[in-house]
mmCIF file of C-alpha atoms in Angstrom:
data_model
loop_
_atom_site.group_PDB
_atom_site.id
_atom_site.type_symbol
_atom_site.label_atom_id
_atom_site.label_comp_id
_atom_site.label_asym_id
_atom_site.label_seq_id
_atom_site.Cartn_x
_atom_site.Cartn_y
_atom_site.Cartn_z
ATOM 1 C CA UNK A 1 113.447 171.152 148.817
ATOM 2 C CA UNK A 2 113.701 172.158 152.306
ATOM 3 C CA UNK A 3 112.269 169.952 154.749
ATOM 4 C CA UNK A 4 111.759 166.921 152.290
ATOM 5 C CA UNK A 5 113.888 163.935 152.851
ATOM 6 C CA UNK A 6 115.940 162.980 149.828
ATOM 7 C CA UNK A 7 115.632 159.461 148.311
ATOM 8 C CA UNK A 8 118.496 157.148 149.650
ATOM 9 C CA UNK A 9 120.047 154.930 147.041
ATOM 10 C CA UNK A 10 120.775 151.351 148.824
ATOM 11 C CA UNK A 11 123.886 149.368 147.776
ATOM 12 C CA UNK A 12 123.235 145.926 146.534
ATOM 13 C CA UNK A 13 125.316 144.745 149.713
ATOM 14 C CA UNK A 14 123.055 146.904 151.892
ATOM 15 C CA UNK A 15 119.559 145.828 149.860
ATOM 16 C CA UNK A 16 121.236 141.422 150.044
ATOM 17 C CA UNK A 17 121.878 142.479 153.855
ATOM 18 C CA UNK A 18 117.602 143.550 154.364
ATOM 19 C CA UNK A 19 116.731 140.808 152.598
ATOM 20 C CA UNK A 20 118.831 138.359 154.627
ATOM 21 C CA UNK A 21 117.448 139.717 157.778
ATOM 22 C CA UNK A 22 113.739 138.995 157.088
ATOM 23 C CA UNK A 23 113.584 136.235 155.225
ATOM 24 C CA UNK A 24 110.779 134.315 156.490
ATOM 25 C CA UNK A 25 111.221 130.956 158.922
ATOM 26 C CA UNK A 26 111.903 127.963 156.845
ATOM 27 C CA UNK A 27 108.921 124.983 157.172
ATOM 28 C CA UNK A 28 109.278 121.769 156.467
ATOM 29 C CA UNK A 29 107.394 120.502 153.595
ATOM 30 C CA UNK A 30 104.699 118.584 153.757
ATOM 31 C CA UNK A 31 104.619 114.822 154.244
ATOM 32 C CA UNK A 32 102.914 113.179 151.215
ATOM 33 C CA UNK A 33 101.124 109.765 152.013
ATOM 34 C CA UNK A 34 102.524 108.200 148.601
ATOM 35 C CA UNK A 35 99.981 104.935 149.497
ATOM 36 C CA UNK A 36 97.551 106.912 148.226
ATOM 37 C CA UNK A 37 98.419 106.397 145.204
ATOM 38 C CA UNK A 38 96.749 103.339 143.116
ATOM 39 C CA UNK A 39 100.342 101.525 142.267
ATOM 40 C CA UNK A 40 98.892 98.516 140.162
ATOM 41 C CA UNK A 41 97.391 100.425 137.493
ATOM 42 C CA UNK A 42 99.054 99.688 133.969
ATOM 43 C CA UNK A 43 100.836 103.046 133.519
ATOM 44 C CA UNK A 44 100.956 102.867 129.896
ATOM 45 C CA UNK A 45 97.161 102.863 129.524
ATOM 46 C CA UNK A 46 96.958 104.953 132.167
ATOM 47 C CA UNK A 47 98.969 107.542 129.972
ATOM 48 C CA UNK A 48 97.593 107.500 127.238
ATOM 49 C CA UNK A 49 94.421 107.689 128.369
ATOM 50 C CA UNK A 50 95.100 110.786 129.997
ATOM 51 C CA UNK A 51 97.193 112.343 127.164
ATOM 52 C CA UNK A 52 93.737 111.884 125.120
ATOM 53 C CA UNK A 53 91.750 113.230 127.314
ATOM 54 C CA UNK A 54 94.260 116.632 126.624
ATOM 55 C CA UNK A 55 93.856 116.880 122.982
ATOM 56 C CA UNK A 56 97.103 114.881 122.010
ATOM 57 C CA UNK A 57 97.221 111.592 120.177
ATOM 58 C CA UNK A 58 99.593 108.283 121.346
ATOM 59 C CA UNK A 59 100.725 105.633 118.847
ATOM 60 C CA UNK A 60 102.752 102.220 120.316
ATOM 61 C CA UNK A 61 104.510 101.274 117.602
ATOM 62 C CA UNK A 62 108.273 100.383 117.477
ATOM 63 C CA UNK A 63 111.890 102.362 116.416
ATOM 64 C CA UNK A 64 111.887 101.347 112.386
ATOM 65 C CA UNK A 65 107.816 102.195 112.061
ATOM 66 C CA UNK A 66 108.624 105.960 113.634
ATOM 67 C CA UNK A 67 109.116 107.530 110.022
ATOM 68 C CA UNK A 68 106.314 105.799 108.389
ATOM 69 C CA UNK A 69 103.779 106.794 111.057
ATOM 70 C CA UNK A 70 104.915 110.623 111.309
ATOM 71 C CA UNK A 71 104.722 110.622 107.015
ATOM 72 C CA UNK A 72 101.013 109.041 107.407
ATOM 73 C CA UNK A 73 100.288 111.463 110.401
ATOM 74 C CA UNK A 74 101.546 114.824 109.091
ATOM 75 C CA UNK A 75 101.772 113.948 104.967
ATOM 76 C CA UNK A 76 101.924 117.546 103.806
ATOM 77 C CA UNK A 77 104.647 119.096 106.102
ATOM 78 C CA UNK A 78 107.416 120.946 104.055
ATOM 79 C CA UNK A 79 109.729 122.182 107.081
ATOM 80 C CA UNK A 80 110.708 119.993 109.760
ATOM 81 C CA UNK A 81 113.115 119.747 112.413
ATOM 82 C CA UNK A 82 114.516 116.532 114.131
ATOM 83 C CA UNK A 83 116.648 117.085 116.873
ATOM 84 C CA UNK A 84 116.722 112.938 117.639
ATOM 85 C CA UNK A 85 118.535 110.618 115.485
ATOM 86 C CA UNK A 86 115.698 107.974 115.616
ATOM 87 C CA UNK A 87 113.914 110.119 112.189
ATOM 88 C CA UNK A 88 115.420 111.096 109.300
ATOM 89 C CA UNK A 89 112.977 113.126 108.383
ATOM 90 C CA UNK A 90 114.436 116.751 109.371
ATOM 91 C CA UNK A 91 115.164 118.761 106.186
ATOM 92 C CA UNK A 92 116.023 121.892 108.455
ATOM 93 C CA UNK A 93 119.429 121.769 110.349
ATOM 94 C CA UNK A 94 119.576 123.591 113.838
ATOM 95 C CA UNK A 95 121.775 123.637 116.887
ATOM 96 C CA UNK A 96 121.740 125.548 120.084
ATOM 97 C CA UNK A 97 123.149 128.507 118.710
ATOM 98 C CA UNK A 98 120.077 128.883 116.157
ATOM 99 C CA UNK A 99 118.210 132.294 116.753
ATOM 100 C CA UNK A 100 115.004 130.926 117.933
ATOM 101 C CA UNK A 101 113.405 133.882 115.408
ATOM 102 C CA UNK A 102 114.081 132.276 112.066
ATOM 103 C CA UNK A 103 112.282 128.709 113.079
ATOM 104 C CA UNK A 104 108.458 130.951 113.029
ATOM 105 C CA UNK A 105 108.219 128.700 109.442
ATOM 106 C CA UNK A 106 108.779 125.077 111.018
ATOM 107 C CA UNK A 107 105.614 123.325 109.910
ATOM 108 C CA UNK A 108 106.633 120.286 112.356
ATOM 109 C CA UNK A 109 109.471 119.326 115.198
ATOM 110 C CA UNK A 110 110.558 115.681 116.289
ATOM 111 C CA UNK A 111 112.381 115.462 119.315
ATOM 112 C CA UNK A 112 112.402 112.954 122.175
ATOM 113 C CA UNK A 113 111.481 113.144 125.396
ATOM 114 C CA UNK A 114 112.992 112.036 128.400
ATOM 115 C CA UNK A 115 109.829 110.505 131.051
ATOM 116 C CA UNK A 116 106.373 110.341 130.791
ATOM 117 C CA UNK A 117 103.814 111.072 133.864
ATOM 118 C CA UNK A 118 101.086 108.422 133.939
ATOM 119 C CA UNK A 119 98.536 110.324 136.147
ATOM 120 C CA UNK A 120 98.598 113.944 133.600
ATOM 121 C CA UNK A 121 99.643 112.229 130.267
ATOM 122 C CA UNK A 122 102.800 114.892 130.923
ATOM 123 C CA UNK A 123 106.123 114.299 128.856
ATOM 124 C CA UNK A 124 109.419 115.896 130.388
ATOM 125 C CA UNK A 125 111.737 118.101 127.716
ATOM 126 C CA UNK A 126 115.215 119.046 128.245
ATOM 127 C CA UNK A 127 117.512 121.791 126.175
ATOM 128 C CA UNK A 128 119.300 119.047 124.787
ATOM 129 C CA UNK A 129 115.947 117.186 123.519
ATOM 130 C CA UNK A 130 115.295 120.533 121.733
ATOM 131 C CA UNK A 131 118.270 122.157 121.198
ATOM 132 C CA UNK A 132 116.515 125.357 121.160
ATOM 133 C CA UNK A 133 114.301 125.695 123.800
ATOM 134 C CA UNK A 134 111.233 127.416 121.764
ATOM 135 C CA UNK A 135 111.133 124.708 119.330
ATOM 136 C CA UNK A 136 108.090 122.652 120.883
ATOM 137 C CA UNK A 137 106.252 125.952 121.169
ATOM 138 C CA UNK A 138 107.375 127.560 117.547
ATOM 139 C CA UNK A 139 106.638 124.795 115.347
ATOM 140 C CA UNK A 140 102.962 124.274 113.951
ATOM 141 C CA UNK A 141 102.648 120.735 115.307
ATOM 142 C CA UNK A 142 104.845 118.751 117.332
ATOM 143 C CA UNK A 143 105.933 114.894 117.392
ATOM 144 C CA UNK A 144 107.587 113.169 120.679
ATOM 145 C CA UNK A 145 109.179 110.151 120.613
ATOM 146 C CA UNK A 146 108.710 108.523 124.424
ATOM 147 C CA UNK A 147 110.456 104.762 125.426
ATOM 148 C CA UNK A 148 107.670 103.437 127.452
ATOM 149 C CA UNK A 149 109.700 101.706 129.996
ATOM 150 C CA UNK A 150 110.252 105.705 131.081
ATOM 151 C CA UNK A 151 106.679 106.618 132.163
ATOM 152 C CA UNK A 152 106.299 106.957 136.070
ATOM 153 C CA UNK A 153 103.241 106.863 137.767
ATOM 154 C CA UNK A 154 102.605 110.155 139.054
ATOM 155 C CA UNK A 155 104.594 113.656 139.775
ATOM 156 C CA UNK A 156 106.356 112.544 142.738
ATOM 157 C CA UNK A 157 108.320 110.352 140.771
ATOM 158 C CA UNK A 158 108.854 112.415 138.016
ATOM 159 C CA UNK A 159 110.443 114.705 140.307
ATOM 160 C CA UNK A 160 112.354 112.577 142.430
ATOM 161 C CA UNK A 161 113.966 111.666 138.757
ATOM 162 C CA UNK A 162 114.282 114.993 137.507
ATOM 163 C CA UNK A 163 116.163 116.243 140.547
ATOM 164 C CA UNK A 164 118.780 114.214 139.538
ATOM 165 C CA UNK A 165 119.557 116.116 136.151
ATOM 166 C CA UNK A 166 122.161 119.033 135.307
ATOM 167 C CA UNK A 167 120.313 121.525 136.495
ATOM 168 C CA UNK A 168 119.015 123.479 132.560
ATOM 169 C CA UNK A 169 115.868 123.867 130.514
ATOM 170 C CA UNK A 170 112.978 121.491 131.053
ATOM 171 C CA UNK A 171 109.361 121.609 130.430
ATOM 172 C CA UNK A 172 106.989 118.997 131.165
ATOM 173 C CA UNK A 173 104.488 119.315 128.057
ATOM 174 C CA UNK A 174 100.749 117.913 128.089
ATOM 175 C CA UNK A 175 98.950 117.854 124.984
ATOM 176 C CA UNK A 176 98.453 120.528 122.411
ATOM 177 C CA UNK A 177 98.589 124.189 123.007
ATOM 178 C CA UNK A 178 95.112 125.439 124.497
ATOM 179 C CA UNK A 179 93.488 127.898 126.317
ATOM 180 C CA UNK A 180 90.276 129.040 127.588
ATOM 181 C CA UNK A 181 90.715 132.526 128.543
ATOM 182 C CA UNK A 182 89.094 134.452 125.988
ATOM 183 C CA UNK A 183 85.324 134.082 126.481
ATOM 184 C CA UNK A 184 86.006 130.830 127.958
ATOM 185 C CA UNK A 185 86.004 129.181 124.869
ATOM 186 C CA UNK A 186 88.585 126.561 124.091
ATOM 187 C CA UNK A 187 90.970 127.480 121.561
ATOM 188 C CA UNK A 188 94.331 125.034 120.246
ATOM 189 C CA UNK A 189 97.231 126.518 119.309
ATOM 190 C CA UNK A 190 97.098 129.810 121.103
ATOM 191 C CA UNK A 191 100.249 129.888 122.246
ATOM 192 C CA UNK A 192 102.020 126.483 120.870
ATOM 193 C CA UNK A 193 102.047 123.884 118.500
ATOM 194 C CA UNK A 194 98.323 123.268 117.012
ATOM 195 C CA UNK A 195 99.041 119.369 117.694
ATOM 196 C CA UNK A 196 100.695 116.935 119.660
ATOM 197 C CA UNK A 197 101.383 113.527 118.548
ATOM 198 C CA UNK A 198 103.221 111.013 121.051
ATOM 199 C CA UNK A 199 105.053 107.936 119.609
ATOM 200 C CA UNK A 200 105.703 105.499 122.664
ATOM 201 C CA UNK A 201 108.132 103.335 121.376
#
């Protein structure tokens, strides 16, 4: 062991301390023209077109008709979840103490979301939209309720809203599950819900 220098343990003080001391110059962000941006486009459209055109499916209808269209959508689910009071349609109670593990059977999940993105078809979901933050990933297919009057034009806004929030769980979620890593073929459902249905309301 002679002549080989021993490893020296750092403190967490000592290891806070080095990091402190070359942490890289701050820069300003960048400035964003937001003019750029088309602002008389009818964001509604706009999102739904978009929210097509990644594999998910948008239905205006209004508040009493939001049962009725999820039955005629999805007739043949057995185990669903509704963490928003405007369905009655949940048959499987959870709360934010549920072990994420026992919902792997949830054949569908209704929950609402909070703002939708024009430009991406994107819809923004909190911890308490889900209660349990796997649920929009767990279940089979999944259902969000949107109020139109909350879909923003592009990111910047949606940001510029969201900054406002408690800061907790949120996801912004665009269409169904997919991927097209393996072979570069397109597969839904690969790590998500096998649908998405969006009820703008």
């Amino acid at each position: 062991m002679n002549g080989i220098k021993k490893d020296v343990k750092m403190s967490r003080e000592a290891i806070l301390k080095a990091v402190k001391k070359n942490k890289p110059e701050v820069l300003p962000l960048p400035e964003i023209d937001e003019s750029a941006f088309q602002e008389d486009i009818d964001v509604v459209k706009t999102f739904k077109d978009n929210l097509a055109l990644v594999g998910g499916q948008v239905f205006e209808i209004t508040t009493d008709a939001i049962d009725a269209k999820i039955k005629e959508q999805y007739p043949n689910k057995s185990t669903i979840v509704a963490t928003t009071t405007k369905s009655n349609l949940g048959n499987v109670e959870i709360d934010k103490n549920t072990d994420p593990h026992t919902l792997e059977h949830i054949d569908l999940a209704i929950v609402e979301g909070e703002l939708g993105v024009s430009e991406n078809g994107a819809i923004w979901i909190t911890a308490n939209n889900s209660l349990v933050r796997a649920l929009p990933f767990i279940t089979n297919d999944l259902v969000i309720i949107l109020d139109k009057r909350n879909i923003c034009l592009h990111m910047l806004e949606a940001y510029d809203n969201i900054a406002k929030r408690d800061r907790d769980f949120g996801v912004f979620i665009s269409g169904p599950s997919k991927t097209a890593d393996i072979e570069q073929c397109l597969v839904v459902g690969a790590h998500g819900a096998m649908s998405l249905t969006v009820l703008l309301v």
